[in-house]
XYZ file of C-alpha atoms in Angstrom:
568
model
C 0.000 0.000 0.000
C 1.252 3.396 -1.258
C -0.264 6.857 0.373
C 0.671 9.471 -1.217
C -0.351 13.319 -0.498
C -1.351 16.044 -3.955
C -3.624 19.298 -3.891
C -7.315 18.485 -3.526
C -8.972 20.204 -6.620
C -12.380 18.345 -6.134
C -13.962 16.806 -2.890
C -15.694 13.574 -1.938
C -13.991 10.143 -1.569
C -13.781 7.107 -4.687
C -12.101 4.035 -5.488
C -11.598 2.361 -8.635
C -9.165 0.346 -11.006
C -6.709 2.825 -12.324
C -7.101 4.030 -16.285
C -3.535 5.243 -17.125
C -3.844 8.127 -19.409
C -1.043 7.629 -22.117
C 0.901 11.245 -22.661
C 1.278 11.729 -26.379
C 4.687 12.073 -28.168
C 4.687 15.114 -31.099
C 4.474 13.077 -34.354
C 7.471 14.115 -36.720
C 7.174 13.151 -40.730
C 10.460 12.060 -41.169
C 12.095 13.729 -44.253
C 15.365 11.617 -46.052
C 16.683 10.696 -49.208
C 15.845 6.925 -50.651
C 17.615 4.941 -53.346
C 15.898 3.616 -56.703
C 16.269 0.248 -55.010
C 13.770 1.489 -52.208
C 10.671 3.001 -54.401
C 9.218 -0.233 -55.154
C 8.618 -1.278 -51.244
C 8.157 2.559 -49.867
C 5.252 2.675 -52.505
C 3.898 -0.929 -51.043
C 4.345 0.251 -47.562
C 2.115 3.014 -48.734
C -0.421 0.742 -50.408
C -0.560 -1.392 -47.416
C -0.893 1.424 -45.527
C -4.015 2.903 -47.520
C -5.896 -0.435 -47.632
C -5.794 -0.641 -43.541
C -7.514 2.655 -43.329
C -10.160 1.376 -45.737
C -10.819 -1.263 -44.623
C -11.369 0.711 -41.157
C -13.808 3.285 -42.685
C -15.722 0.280 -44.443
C -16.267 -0.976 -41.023
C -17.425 2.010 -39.274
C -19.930 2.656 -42.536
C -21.503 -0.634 -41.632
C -22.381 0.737 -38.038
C -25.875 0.846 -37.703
C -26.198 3.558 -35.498
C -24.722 5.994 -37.677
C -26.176 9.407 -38.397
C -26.959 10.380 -41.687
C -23.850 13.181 -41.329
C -21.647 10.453 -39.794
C -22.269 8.077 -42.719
C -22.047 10.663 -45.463
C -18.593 11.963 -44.303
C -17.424 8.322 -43.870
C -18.713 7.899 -47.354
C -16.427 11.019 -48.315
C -13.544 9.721 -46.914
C -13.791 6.437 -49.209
C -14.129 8.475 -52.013
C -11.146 11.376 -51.296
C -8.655 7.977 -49.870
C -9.384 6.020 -53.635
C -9.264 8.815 -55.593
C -7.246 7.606 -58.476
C -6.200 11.114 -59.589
C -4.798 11.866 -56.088
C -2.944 8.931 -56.305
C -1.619 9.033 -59.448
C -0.007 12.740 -59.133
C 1.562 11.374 -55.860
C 3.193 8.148 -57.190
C 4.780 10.926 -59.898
C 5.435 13.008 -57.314
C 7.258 10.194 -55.468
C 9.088 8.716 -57.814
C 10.629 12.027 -59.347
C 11.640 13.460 -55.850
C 13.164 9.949 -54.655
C 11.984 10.972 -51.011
C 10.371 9.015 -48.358
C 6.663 8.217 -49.173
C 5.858 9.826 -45.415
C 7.657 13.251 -46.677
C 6.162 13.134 -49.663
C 2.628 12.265 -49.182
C 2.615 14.997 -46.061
C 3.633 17.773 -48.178
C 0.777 15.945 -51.745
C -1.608 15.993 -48.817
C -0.866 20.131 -47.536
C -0.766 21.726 -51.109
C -3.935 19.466 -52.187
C -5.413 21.181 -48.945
C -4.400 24.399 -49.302
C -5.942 24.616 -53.381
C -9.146 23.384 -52.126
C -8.970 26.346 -49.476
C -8.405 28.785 -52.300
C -10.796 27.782 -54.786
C -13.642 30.511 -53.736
C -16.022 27.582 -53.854
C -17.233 26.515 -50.546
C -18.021 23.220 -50.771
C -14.452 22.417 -52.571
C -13.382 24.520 -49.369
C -15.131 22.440 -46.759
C -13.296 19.721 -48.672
C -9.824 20.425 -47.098
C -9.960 19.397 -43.438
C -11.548 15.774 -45.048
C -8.453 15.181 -47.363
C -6.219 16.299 -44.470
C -7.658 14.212 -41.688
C -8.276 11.017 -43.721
C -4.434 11.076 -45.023
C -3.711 11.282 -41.658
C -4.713 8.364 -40.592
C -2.587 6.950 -42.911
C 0.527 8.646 -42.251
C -0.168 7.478 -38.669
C -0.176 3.772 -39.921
C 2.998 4.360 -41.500
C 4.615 5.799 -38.841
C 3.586 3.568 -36.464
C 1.762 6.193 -34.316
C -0.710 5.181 -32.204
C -2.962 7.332 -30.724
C -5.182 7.193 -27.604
C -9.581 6.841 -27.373
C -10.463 8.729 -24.330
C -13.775 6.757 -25.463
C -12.097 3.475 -23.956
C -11.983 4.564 -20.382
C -14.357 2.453 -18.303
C -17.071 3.237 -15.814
C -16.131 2.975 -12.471
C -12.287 4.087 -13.477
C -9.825 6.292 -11.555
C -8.108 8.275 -14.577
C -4.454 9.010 -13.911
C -2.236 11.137 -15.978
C -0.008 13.707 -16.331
C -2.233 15.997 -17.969
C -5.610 15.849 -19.225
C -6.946 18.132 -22.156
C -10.175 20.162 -22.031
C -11.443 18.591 -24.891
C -10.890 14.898 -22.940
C -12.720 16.070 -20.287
C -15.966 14.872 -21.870
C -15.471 11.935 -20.587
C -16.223 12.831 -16.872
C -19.577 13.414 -17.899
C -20.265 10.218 -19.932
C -18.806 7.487 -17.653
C -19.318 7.247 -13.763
C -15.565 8.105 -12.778
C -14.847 7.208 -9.126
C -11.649 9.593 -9.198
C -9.227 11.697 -11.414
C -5.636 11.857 -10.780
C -3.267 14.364 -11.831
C 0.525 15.625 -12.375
C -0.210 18.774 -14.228
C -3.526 21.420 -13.193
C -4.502 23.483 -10.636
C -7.540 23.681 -7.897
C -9.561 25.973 -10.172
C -8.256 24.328 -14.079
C -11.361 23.340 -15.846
C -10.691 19.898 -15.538
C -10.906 20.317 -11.625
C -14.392 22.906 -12.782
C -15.405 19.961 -14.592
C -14.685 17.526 -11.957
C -16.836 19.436 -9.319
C -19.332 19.367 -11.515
C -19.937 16.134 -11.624
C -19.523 15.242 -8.471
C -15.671 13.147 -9.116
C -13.046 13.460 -6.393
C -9.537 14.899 -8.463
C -6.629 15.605 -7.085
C -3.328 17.232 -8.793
C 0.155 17.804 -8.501
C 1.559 14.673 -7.825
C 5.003 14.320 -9.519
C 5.568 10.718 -11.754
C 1.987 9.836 -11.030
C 1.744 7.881 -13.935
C 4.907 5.956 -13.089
C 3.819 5.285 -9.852
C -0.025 3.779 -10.694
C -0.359 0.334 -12.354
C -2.926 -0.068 -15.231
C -5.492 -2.056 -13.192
C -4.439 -1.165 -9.727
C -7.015 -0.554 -7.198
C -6.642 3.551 -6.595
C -8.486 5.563 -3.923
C -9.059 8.890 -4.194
C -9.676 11.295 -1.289
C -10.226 14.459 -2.797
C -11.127 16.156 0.462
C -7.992 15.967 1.618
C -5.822 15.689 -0.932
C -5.084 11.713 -0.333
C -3.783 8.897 -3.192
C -3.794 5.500 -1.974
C -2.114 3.057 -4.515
C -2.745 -0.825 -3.782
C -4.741 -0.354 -0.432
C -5.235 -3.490 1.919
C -8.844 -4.741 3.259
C -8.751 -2.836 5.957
C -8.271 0.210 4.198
C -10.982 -0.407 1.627
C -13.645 -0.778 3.750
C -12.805 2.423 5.988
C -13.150 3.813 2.806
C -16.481 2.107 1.585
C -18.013 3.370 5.352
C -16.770 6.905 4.171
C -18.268 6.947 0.645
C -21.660 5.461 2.316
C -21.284 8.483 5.094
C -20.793 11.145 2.010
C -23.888 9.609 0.009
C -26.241 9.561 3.311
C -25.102 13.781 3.293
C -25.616 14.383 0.182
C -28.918 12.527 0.221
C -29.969 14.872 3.566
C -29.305 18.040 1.399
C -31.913 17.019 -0.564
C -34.398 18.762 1.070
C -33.118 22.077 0.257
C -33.188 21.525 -3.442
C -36.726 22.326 -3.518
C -36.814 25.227 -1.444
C -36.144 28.650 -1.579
C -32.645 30.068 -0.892
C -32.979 32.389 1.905
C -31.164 33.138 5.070
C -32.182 32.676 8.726
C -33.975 35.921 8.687
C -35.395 35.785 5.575
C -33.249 37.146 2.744
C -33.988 35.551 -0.576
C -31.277 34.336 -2.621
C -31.357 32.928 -6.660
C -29.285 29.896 -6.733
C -28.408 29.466 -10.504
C -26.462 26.035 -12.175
C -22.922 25.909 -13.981
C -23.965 23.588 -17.083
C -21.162 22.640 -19.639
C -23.684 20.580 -22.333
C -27.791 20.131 -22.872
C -27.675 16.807 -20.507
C -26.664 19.002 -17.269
C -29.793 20.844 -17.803
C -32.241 18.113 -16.233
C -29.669 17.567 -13.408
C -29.930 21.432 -12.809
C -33.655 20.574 -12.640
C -33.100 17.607 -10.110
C -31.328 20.069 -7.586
C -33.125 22.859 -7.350
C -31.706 25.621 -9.579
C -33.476 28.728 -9.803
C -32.750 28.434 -13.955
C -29.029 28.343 -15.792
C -26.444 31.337 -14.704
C -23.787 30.001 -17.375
C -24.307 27.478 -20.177
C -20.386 26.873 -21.288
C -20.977 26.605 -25.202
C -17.481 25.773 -25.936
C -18.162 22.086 -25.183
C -20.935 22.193 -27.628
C -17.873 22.317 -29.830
C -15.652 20.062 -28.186
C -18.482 17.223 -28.598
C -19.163 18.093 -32.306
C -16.215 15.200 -33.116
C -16.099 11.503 -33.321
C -12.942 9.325 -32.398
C -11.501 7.353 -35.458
C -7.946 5.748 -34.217
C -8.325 7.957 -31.822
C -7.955 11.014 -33.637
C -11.030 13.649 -33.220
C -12.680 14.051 -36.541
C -15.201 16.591 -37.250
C -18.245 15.014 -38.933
C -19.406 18.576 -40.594
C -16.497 20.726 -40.448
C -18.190 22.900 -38.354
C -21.009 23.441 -35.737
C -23.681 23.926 -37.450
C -26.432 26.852 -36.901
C -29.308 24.307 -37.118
C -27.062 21.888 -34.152
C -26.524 24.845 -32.112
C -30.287 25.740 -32.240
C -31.549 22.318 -31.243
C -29.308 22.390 -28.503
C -29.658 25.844 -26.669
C -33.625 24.876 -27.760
C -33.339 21.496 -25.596
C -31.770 23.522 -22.588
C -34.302 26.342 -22.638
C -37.377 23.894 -23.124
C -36.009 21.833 -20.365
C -36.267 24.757 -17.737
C -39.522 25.275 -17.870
C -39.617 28.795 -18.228
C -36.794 29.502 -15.753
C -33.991 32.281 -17.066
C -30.968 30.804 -18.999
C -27.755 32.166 -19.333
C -26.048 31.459 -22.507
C -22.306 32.699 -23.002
C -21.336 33.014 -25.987
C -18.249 30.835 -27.617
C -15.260 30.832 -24.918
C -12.690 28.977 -26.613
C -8.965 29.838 -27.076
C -6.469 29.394 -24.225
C -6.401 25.935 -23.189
C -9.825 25.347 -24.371
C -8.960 24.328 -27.970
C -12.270 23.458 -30.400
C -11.851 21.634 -33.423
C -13.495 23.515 -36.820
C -12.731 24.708 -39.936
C -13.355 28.305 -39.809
C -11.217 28.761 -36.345
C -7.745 27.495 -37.716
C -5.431 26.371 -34.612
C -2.594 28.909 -33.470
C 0.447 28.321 -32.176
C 0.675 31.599 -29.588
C 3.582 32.199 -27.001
C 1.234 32.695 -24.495
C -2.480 31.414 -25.021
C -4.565 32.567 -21.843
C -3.686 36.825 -23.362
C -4.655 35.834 -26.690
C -6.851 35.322 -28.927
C -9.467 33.940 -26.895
C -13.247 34.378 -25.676
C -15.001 37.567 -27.887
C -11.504 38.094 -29.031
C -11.790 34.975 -31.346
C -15.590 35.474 -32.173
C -14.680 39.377 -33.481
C -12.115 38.078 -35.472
C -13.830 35.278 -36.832
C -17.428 37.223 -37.300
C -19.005 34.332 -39.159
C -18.748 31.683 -36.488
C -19.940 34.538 -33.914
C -23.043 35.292 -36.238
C -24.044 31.612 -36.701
C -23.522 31.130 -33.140
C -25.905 34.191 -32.724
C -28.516 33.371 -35.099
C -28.834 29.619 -33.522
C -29.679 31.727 -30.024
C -31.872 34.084 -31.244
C -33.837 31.339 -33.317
C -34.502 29.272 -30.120
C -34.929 32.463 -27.760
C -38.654 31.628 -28.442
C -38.621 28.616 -26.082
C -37.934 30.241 -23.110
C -36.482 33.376 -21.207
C -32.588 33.711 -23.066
C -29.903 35.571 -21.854
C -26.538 36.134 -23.964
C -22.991 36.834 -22.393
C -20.361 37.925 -23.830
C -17.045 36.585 -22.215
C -13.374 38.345 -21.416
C -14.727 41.737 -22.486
C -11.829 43.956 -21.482
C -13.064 47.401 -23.166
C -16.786 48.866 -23.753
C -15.555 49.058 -27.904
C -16.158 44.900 -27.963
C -19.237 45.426 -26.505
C -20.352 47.957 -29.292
C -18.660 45.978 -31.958
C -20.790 42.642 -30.471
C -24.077 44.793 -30.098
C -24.119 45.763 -33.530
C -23.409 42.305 -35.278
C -26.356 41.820 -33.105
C -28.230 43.882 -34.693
C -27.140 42.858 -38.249
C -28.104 39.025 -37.207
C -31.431 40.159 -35.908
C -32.321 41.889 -39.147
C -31.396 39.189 -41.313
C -33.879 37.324 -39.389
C -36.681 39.609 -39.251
C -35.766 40.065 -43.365
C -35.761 36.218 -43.225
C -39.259 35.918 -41.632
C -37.666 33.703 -38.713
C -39.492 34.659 -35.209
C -37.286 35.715 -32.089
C -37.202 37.772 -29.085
C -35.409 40.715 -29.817
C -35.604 42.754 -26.220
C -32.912 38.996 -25.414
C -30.542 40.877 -22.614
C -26.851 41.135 -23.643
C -24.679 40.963 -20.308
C -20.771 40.869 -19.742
C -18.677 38.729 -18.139
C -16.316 40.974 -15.166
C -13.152 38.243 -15.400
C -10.502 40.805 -16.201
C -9.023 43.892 -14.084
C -9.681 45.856 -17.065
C -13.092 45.332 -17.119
C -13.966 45.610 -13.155
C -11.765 48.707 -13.383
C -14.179 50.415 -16.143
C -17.011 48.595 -14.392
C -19.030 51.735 -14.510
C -18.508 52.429 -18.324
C -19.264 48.846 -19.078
C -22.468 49.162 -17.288
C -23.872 51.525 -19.287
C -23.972 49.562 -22.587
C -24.722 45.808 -20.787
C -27.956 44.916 -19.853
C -26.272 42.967 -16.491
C -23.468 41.459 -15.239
C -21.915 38.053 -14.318
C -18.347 37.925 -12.458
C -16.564 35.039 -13.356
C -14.324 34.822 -10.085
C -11.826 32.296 -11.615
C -10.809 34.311 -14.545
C -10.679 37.275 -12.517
C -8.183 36.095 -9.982
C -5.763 34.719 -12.644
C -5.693 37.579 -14.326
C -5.379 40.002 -11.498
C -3.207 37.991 -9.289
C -0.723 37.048 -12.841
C -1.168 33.313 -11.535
C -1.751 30.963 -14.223
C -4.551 29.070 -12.555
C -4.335 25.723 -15.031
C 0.010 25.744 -13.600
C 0.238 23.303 -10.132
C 3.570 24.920 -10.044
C 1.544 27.952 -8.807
C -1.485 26.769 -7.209
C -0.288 28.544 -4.024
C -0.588 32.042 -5.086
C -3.922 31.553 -6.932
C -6.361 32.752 -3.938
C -9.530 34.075 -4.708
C -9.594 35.320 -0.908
C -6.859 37.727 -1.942
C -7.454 41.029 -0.930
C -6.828 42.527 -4.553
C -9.548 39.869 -5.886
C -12.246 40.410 -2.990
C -12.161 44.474 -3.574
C -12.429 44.181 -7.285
C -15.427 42.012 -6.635
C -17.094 44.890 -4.111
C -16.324 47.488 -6.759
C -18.096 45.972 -9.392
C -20.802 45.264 -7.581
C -20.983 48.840 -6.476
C -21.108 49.758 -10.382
C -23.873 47.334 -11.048
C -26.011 48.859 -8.252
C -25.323 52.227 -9.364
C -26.228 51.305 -12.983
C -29.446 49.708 -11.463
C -28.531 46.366 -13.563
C -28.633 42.795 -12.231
C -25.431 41.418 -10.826
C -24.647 37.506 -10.474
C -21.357 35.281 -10.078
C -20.989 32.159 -11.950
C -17.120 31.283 -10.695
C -16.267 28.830 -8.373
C -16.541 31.589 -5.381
C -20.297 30.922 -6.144
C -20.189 26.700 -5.091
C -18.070 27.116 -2.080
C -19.152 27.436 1.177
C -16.352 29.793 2.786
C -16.717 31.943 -0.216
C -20.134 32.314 -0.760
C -20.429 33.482 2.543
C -18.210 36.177 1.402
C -20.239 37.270 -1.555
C -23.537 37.022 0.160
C -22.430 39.508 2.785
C -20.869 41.540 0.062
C -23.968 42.360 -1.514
C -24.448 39.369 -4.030
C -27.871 37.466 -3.871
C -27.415 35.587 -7.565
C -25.087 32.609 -7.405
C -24.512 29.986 -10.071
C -22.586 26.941 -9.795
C -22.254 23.175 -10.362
C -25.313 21.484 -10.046
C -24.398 19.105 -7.384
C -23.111 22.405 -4.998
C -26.616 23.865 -5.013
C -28.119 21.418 -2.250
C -25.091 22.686 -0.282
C -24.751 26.563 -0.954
C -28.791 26.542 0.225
C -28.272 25.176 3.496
C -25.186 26.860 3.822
C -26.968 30.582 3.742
C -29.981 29.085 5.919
C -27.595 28.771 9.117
C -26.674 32.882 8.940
C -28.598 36.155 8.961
C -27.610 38.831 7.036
C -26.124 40.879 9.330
C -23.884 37.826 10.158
C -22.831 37.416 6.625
C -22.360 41.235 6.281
C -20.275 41.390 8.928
C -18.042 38.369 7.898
C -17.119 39.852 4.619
C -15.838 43.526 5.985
C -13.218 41.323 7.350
C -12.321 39.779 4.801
C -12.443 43.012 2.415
C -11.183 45.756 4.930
């Protein structure tokens, strides 16, 4: 039995066989000269190569449960991989340049991909990403590079790994994982976000974990203090069994708050809002008690809009479509019943990386100040519009709310309000109902923007304060970097009087505040924020029980008076 100690980033106790995340090596195309002697069996190798991947495509095409969009790309693919007039200008190609076939059919592959993106025909266009990703499965087969299926990780798992990526993180929410284990991250990454969420114990910064866990072993994970045990003996495992029974009989006694009001012991009324990430988390937002949605993530929409071949994410339309994104913010809205959603618009950029054409990736020296958040959807206006059409179409089904993330400066606001207006007139021009009096708010996550609070406010119809932003960005602490988990405090004094001022703006501006960080879902700090002024609070679903009973044990005055020490 191994116990070893990391930084708790999510609570609760689980135990599970471990699921060793493999870390991926950077695939190189080698590039070397070959003699006339080797053409004949690099061109085979090639061949061999091909016929693997179609034989691989042929047997997804015979799934059953494909969607139409699934089965046409698939069908694509077969077409774009036998293309005899492809293959015939890279055999020349080969056997003039006398190069390796990997080298060569890389670079075929790039300049095939690159005409098709300037042929001013769409479609042709569209076509690029296809020929690229489908050739890549083959140069992976002749490399011999094997790539992981986040897809294969079983229920009941403990995932360990050095790192995991945001767009892996679906996964918590698909399979019932009893724990998350982690080298790389901090307390408030979006993994650990993610991890709260749904309810998995994860724990971080624990040097060589993968090195010291065993495919297979049994792993517990005590998230609430920050506890790894590797291999534990009988004796162990049932201590722990009697704790995970204790936890469930808790959470099962919070219960009773889901369906009540959030108020204080004197009577203060509070609007406890849910943290959703995709349409499913709706109905659990439902099931404990929210008062509607304070922040519906959209960037997973994106994330999710692939399918695994060999394990490499493939996008099945090249893009998120308008009609997708309407069903889904549709689904969410119907399934509140009424109650006020928050939608933020696309977040991505930073370490949240999505996967379509139209949003190229970049390599940028420093990812969480660039372009990221309404930085990206301003400079890529078409995928902002679509994304704003699709919410306007379904604002119908229920009371909509768009934000607009990382604003640092009241000109993005006026540049977002007016392709705004442009999408709702191509609507109205297009006969296609929607509510146009939907209220635009702004995210307060920079120092920038808390600073100019009181400009801001006079061009946003309210405000949401995403805390864990915030504090990265006015503390300098990357909050995804265990290196510096230590200085990322959200109870720093810098953070906690940005907070006040901003809410001071809102209130002078007479528009509805709310925070939607992870300030919102913990106990100590919502304490802190209700006596501060705040009385909206969103969070992960599975925290709302909590937060409600939480406020019922104080009066205001208590709560008021616990937060000017904190602030003063």
């Amino acid at each position: 039995m191994n116990v070893i100690l990391g930084i708790s980033a999510a609570g609760r106790i689980g135990i599970g066989k471990a699921f060793i995340l493999p870390e991926q090596e950077e695939r190189k195309i080698p590039c070397r000269k070959i003699s006339q002697e080797e053409i004949s069996s690099e061109w085979n190798r090639f061949t061999e190569a091909r016929q693997a991947v179609i034989e691989e495509l042929n047997s997804h095409l015979q799934d059953p449960n494909n969607s139409k969009e699934q089965k046409d790309l698939l069908e694509t693919y077969l077409l774009m991989i036998q293309d005899p007039v492809f293959t015939k200008e890279l055999q020349d190609s080969f056997e003039k340049q006398n190069y390796n076939i990997e080298h060569i059919l890389f670079k075929k592959v790039q300049d095939y991909a690159e005409m098709l993106r300037n042929s001013n025909n769409d479609y042709l266009a569209e076509r690029a990403q296809d020929i690229e990703d489908v050739y890549d499965q083959v140069l992976n087969s002749l490399l011999n590079y094997n790539t992981y299926d986040i897809e294969q990780v079983p229920d009941g798992a403990v995932i360990v790994a050095r790192s995991m990526k945001t767009s892996d993180t679906v996964i918590l929410g698909k399979r019932k994982i009893a724990g998350l284990v982690l080298t790389e991250g901090g307390k408030a990454s979006h993994v650990a976000i993610l991890a709260k969420s749904y309810g998995i114990p994860a724990i971080v910064g624990i040097e060589d974990i993968t090195s010291l866990v065993q495919q297979d072993d049994i792993v517990i994970v005590d998230g609430n203090i920050g506890e790894v045990i590797i291999q534990p003996d009988t004796a162990t495992i049932t201590s722990t069994n009697t704790k995970i029974l204790a936890e469930e009989k808790q959470i099962e006694a919070l219960k009773k708050f889901k369906d009540v009001k959030a108020r204080t012991e004197d009577g203060t009324e509070f609007e406890i809002y849910a943290n959703i990430g995709t349409v499913e988390e709706a109905q659990a937002a439902l099931e404990n008690g929210a008062d509607g949605i304070g922040l519906f993530r959209t960037e997973f929409l994106f994330m999710n809009a692939v399918k695994n071949f060999k394990g490499k994410k493939v996008s099945f339309t090249g893009t998120l479509s308008e009609e997708v994104q309407f069903q889904a913010y549709k689904q969410v809205l119907e399934t509140m019943q009424g109650k006020p959603v928050t939608i933020r618009t696309l977040d991505a950029g930073g370490d949240k990386m999505i996967n379509i054409q139209e949003v190229p990736n970049m390599a940028e020296r420093n990812p969480l100040m660039g372009l990221r958040a309404i930085r990206m959807s301003l400079f890529y206006p078409q995928v902002f519009r679509t994304q704003l059409r699709a919410l306007y179409r379904a604002s119908v089904y229920g009371d909509l709310k768009i934000l607009l993330p990382l604003i640092t400066d009241v000109s993005q606001v006026d540049t977002a309000l007016k392709i705004i207006k442009g999408v709702q007139f191509q609507l109205r021009d297009e006969g296609i109902p929607f509510n146009p009096d939907v209220p635009v708010g702004v995210m307060i996550e920079t120092a920038a923007a808390a600073i100019t609070a009181d400009c801001i406010a006079q061009h946003a119809k309210f405000f949401s304060i995403g805390t864990n932003d915030l504090t990265q960005y006015i503390l300098g602490v990357d909050r995804e970097n265990q290196a510096v988990t230590p200085l990322y405090n959200e109870f720093s004094l810098a953070v906690l009087r940005m907070i006040r001022s901003t809410i001071f703006n809102a209130n002078m501006a007479n528009i509805p505040l709310s925070v939607c960080g992870e300030m919102a879902g913990n106990k100590e700090s919502a304490i802190i924020l209700a006596g501060m002024g705040v009385r909206k609070l969103s969070m992960a679903p599975s925290q709302i029980p909590l937060i409600k009973e939480t406020l019922s044990h104080f009066s205001i005055t208590e709560l008021e008076n616990l937060s000017k020490r904190s602030v003063f």
